[in-house]
PDB file of C-alpha atoms and ligand atoms in Angstrom:
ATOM      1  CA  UNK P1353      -5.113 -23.467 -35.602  1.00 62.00           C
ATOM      2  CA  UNK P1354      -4.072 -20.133 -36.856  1.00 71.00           C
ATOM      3  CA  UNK P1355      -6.471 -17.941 -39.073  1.00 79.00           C
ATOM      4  CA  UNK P1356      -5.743 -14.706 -40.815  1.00 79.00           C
ATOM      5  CA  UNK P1357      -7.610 -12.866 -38.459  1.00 81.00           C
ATOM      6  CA  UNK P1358      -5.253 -13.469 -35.198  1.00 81.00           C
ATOM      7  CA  UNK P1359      -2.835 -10.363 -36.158  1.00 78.00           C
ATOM      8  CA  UNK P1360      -5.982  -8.480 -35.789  1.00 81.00           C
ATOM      9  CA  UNK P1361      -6.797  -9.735 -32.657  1.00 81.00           C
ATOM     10  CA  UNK P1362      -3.690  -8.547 -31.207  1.00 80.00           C
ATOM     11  CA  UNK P1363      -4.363  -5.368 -32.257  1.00 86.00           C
ATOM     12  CA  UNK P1364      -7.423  -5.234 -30.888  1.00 86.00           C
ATOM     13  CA  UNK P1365      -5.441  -5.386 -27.664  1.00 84.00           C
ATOM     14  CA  UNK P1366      -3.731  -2.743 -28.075  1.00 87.00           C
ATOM     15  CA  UNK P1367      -6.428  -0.393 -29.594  1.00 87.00           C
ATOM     16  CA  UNK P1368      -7.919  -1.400 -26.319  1.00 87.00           C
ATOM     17  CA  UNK P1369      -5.731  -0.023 -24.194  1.00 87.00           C
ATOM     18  CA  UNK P1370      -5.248   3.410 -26.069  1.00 88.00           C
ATOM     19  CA  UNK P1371      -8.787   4.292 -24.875  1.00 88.00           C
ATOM     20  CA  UNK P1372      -7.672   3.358 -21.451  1.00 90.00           C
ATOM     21  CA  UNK P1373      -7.485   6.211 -18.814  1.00 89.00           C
ATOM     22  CA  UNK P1374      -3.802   6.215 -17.993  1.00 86.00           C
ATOM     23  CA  UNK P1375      -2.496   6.461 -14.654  1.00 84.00           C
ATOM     24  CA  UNK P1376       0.296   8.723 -14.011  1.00 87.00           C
ATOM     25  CA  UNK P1377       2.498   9.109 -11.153  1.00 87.00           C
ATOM     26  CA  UNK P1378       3.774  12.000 -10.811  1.00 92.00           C
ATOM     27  CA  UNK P1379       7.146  10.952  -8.744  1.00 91.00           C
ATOM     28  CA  UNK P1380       9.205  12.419  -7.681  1.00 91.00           C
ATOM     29  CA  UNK P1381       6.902  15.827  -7.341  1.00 94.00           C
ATOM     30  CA  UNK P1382       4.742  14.265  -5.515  1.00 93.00           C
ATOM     31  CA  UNK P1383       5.784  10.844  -3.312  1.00 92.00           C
ATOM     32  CA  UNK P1384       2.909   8.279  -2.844  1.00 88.00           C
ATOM     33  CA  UNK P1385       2.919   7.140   0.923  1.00 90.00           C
ATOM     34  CA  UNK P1386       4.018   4.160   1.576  1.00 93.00           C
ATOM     35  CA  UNK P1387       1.970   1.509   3.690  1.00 94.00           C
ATOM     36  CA  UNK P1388       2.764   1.843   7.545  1.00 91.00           C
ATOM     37  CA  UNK P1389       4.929  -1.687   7.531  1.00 91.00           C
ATOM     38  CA  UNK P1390       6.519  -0.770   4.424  1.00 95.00           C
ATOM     39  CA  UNK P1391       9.969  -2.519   4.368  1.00 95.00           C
ATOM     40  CA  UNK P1392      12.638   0.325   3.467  1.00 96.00           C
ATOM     41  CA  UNK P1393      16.290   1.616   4.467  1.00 97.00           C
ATOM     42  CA  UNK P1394      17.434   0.457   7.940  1.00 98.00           C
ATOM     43  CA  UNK P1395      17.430   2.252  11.245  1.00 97.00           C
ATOM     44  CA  UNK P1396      19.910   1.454  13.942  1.00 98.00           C
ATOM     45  CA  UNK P1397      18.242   2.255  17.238  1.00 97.00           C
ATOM     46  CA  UNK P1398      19.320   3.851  19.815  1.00 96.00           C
ATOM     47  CA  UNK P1399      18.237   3.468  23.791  1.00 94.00           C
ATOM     48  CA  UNK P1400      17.192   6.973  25.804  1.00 92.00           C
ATOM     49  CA  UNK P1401      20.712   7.893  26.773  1.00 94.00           C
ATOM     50  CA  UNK P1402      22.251   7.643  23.338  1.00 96.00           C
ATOM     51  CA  UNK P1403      23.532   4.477  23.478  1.00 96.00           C
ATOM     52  CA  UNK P1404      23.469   1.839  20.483  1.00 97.00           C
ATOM     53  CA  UNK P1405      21.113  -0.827  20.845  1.00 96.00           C
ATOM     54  CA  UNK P1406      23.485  -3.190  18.795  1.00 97.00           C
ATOM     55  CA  UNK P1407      25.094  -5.833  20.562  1.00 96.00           C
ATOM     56  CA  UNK P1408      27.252  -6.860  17.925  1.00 97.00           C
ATOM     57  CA  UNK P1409      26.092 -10.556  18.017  1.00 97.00           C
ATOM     58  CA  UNK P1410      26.366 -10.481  14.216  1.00 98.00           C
ATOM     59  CA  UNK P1411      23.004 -12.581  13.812  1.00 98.00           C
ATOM     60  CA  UNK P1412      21.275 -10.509  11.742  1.00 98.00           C
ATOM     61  CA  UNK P1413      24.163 -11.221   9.629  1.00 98.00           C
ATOM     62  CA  UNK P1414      23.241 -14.971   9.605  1.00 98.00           C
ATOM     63  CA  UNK P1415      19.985 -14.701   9.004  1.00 98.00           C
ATOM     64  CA  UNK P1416      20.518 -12.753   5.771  1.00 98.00           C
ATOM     65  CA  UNK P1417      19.498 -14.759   2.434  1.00 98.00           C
ATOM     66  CA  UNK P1418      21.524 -12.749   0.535  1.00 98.00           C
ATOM     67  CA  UNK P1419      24.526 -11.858   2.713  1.00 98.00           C
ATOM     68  CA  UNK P1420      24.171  -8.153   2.205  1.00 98.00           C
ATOM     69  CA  UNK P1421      25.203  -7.350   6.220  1.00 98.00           C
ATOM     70  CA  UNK P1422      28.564  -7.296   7.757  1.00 98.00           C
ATOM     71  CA  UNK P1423      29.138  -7.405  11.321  1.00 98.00           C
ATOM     72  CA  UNK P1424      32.401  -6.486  13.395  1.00 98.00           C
ATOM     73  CA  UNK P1425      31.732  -6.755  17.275  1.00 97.00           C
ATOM     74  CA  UNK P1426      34.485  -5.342  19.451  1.00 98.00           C
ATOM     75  CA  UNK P1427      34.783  -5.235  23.596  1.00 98.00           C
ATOM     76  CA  UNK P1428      33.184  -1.864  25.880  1.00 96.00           C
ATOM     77  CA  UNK P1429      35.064  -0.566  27.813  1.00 95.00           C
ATOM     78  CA  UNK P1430      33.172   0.675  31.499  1.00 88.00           C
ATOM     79  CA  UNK P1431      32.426   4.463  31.765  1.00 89.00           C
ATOM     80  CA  UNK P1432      33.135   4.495  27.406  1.00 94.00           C
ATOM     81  CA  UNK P1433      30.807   2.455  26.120  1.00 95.00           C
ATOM     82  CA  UNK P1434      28.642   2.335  23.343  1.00 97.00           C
ATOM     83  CA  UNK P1435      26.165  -0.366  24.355  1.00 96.00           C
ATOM     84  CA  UNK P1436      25.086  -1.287  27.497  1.00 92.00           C
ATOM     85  CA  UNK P1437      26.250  -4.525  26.670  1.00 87.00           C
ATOM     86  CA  UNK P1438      29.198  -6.341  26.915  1.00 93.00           C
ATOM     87  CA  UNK P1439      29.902  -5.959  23.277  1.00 96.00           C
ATOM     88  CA  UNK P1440      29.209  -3.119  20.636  1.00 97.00           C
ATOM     89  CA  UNK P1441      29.044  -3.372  16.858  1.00 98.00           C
ATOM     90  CA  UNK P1442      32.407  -1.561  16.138  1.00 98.00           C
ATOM     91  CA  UNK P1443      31.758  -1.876  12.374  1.00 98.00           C
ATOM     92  CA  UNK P1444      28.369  -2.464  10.468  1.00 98.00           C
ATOM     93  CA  UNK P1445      27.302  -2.196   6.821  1.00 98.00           C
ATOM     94  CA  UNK P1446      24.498  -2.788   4.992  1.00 98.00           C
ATOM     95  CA  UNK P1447      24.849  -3.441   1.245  1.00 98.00           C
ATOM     96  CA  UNK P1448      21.593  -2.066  -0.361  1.00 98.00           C
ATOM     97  CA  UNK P1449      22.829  -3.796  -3.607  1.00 97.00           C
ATOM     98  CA  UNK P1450      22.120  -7.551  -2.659  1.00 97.00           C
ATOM     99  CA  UNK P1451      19.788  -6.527   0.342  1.00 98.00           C
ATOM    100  CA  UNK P1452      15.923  -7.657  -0.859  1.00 97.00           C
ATOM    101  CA  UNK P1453      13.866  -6.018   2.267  1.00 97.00           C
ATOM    102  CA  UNK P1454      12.827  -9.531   3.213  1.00 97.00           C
ATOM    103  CA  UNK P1455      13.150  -8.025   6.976  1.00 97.00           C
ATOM    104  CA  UNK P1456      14.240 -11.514   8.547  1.00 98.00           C
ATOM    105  CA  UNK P1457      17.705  -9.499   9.688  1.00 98.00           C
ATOM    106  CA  UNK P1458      14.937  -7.346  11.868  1.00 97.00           C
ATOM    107  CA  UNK P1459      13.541 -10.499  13.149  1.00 97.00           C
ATOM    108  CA  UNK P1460      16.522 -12.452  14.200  1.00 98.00           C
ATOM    109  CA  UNK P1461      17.971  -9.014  16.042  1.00 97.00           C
ATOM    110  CA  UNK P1462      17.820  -9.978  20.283  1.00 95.00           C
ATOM    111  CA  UNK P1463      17.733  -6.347  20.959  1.00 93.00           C
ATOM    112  CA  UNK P1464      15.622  -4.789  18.201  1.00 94.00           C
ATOM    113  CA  UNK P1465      18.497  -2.765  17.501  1.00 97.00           C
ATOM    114  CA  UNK P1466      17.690  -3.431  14.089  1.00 97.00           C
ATOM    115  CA  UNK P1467      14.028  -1.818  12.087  1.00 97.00           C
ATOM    116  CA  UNK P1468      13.219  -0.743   8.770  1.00 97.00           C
ATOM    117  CA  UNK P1469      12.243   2.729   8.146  1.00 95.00           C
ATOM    118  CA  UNK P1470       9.425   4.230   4.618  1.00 94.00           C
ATOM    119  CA  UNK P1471      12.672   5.520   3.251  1.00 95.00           C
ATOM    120  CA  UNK P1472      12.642   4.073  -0.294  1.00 94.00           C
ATOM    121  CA  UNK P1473      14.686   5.928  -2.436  1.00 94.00           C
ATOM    122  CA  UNK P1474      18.041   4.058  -2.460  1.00 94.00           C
ATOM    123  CA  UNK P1475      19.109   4.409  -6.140  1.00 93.00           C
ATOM    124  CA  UNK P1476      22.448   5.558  -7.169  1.00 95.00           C
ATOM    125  CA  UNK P1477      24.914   6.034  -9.791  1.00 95.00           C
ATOM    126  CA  UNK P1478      27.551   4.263  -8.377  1.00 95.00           C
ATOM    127  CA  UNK P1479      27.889   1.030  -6.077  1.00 95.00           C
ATOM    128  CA  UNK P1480      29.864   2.521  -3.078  1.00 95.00           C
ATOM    129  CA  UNK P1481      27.063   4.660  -2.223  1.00 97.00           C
ATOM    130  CA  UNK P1482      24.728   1.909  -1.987  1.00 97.00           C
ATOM    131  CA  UNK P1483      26.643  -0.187   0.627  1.00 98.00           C
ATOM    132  CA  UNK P1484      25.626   2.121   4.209  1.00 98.00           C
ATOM    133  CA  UNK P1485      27.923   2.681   7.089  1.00 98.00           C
ATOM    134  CA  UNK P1486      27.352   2.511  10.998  1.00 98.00           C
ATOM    135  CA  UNK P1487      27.305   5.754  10.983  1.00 97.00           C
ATOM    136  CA  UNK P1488      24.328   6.218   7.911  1.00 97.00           C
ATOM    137  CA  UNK P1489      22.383   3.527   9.715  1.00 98.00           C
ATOM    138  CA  UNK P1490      22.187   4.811  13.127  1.00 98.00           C
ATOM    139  CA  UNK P1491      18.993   6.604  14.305  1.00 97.00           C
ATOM    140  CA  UNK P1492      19.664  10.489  15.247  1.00 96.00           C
ATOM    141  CA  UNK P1493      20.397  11.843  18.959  1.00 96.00           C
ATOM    142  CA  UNK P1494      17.219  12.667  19.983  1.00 94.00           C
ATOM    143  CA  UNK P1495      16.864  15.437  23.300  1.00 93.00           C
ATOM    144  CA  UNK P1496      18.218  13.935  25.993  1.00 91.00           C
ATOM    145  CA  UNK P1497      20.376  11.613  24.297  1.00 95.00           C
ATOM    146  CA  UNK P1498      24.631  11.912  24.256  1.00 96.00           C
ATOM    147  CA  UNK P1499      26.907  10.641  21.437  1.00 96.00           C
ATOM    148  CA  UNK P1500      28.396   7.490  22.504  1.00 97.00           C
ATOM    149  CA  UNK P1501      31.350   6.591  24.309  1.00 97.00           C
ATOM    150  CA  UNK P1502      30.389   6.917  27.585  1.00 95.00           C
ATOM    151  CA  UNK P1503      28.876   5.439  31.089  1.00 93.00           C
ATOM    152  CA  UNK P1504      25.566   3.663  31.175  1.00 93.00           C
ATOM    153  CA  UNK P1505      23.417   6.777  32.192  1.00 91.00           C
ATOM    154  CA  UNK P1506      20.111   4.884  32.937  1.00 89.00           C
ATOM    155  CA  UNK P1507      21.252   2.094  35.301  1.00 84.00           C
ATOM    156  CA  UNK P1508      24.644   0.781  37.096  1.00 80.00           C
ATOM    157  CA  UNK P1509      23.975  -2.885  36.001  1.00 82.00           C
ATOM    158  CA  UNK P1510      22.304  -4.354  32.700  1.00 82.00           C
ATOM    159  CA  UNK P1511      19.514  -5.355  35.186  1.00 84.00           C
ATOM    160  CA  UNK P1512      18.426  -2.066  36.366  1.00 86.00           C
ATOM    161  CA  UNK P1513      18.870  -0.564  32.872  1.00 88.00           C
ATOM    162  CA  UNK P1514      16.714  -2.871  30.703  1.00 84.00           C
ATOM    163  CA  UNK P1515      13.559  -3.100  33.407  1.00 83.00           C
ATOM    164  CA  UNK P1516      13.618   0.652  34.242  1.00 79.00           C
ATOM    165  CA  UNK P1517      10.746   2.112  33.530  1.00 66.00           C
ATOM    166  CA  UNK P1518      10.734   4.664  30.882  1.00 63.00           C
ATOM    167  CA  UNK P1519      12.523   1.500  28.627  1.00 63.00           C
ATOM    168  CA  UNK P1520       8.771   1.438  27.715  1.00 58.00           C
ATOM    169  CA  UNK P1521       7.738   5.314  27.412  1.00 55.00           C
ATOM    170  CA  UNK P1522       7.347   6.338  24.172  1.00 52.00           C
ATOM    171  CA  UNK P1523       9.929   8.990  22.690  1.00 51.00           C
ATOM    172  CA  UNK P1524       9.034  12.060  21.089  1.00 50.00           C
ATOM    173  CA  UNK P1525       9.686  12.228  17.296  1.00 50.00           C
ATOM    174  CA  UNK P1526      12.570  14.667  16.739  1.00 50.00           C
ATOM    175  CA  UNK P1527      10.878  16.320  14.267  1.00 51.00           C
ATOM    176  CA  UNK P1528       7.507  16.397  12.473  1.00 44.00           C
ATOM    177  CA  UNK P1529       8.824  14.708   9.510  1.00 48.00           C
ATOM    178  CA  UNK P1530       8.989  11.579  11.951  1.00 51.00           C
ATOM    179  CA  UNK P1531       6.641   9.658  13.884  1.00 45.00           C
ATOM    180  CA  UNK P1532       8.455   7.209  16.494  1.00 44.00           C
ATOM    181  CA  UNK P1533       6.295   4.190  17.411  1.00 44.00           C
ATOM    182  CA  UNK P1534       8.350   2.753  20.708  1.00 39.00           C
ATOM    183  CA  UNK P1535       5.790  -0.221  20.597  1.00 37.00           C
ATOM    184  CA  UNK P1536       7.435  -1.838  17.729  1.00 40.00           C
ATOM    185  CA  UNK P1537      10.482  -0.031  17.496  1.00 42.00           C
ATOM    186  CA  UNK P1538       9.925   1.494  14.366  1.00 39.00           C
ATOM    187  CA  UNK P1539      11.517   4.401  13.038  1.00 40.00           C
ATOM    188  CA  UNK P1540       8.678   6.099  10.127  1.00 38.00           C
ATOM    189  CA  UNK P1541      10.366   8.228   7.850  1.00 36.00           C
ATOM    190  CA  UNK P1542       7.360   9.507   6.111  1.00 34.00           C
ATOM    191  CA  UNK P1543       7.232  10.702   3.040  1.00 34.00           C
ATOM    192  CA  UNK P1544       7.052  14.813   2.569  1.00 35.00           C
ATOM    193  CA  UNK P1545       3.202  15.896   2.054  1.00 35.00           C
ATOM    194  CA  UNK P1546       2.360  12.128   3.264  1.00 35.00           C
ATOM    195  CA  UNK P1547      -1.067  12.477   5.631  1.00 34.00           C
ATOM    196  CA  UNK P1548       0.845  10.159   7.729  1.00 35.00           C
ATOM    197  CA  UNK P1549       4.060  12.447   8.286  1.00 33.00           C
ATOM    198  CA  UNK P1550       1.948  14.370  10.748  1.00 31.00           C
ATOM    199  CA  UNK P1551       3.233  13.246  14.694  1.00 28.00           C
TER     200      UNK P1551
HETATM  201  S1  SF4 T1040      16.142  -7.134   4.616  1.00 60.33           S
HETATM  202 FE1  SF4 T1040      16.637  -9.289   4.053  1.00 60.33          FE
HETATM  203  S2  SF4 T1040      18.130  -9.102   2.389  1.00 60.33           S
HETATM  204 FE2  SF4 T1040      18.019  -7.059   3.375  1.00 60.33          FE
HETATM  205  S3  SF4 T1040      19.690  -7.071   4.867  1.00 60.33           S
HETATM  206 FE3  SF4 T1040      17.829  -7.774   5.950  1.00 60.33          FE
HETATM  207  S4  SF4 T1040      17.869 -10.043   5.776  1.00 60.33           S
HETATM  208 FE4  SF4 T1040      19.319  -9.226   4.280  1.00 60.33          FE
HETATM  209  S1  SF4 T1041      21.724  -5.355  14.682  1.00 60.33           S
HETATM  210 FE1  SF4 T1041      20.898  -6.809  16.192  1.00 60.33          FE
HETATM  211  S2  SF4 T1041      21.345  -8.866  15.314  1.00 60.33           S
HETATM  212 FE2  SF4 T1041      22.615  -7.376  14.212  1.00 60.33          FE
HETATM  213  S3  SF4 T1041      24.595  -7.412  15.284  1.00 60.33           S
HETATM  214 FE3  SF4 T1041      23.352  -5.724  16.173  1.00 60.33          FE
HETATM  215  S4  SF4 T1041      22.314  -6.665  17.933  1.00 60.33           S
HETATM  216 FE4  SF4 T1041      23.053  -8.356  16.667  1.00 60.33          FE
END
């Protein structure tokens, strides 16, 4: 039962919260680091001779809830490929404007081709921007690396170049601003000033 008293109850409320300390964030000055297995922007990986990890099998694509990925696999060709497999994702995009960083696109990938990166700011002014290209997904040439087409560099068969050896070596960020963890496959964009961005 209501009493004439309630509208001042509300208010107390607020009064409340006036002599609350407020917390500020001072973005984007200064960026707050993320949590290590924070669930941003994509990475395409690459394997230690440059070529694409990406298979084109298009099953990240079918594991998306909110059908934000589209796949176009196309043939290699020997001595021009861009994947050491039979197949190469000719086309890829990523729609960051249905795409809700559930991550089950990263878990259904057979080649972990496919990781999520810190990077967090994805906002735009228009939508054209927000759907990414191949070529805006794919992780940088490190040293050592060459841009695709061309011959499997690590291996003559798919055999010899999955089980070879340095398939497990870790690789060298590229530069301090990145921290490569080849355990997991995970590309960590860190924020700048973050205590984590140091390699
Ligand atoms: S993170 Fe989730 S919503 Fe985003 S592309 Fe991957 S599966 Fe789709
Ligand atoms: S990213 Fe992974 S799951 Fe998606 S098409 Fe490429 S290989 Fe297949």
């Amino acid at each position: 039962m209501s009493s004439i008293f309630d509208p001042v109850k509300g208010f107390g409320v607020t009064f409340a919260t006036m002599f609350k300390k407020v917390t500020t964030e001072l973005y984007p000055e200064v960026k707050k680091p993320t949590a290590p297995r924070y669930h941003g922007r994509h990475v395409l990986n690459r394997h230690d001779d440059g070529l694409e990890k990406c298979v084109g099998c298009e099953l990240c694509a079918w594991a998306c809830p909110a059908d934000a990925i589209y796949v176009e696999g196309a043939n290699n060709e020997e001595g021009a490929r861009y994947s050491p497999g039979e197949r190469y994702g000719a086309v890829y995009q990523i729609n960051y404007l249905r795409c809700i960083f559930c991550g089950l696109c990263i878990e259904a990938c057979p080649t972990r081709a496919l990781t999520m990166s810190n990077e967090y700011e994805l906002a735009d002014d228009n939508r054209r921007d927000l759907i990414f290209t191949k070529e805006q997904l794919l992780a940088p040439l490190r040293p050592g690396m060459e841009r695709p087409p061309h011959a499997m560099r690590l291996g003559d068969d798919e055999r010899a170049y999955y089980t070879r050896e340095s398939h497990y070596r870790p690789v060298p960020p590229a530069d301090p601003g990145e921290a490569y963890d080849q355990k997991a496959e995970f590309l960590f964009h860190a924020p700048q000033g973050s205590p984590d961005g140091a390699a």
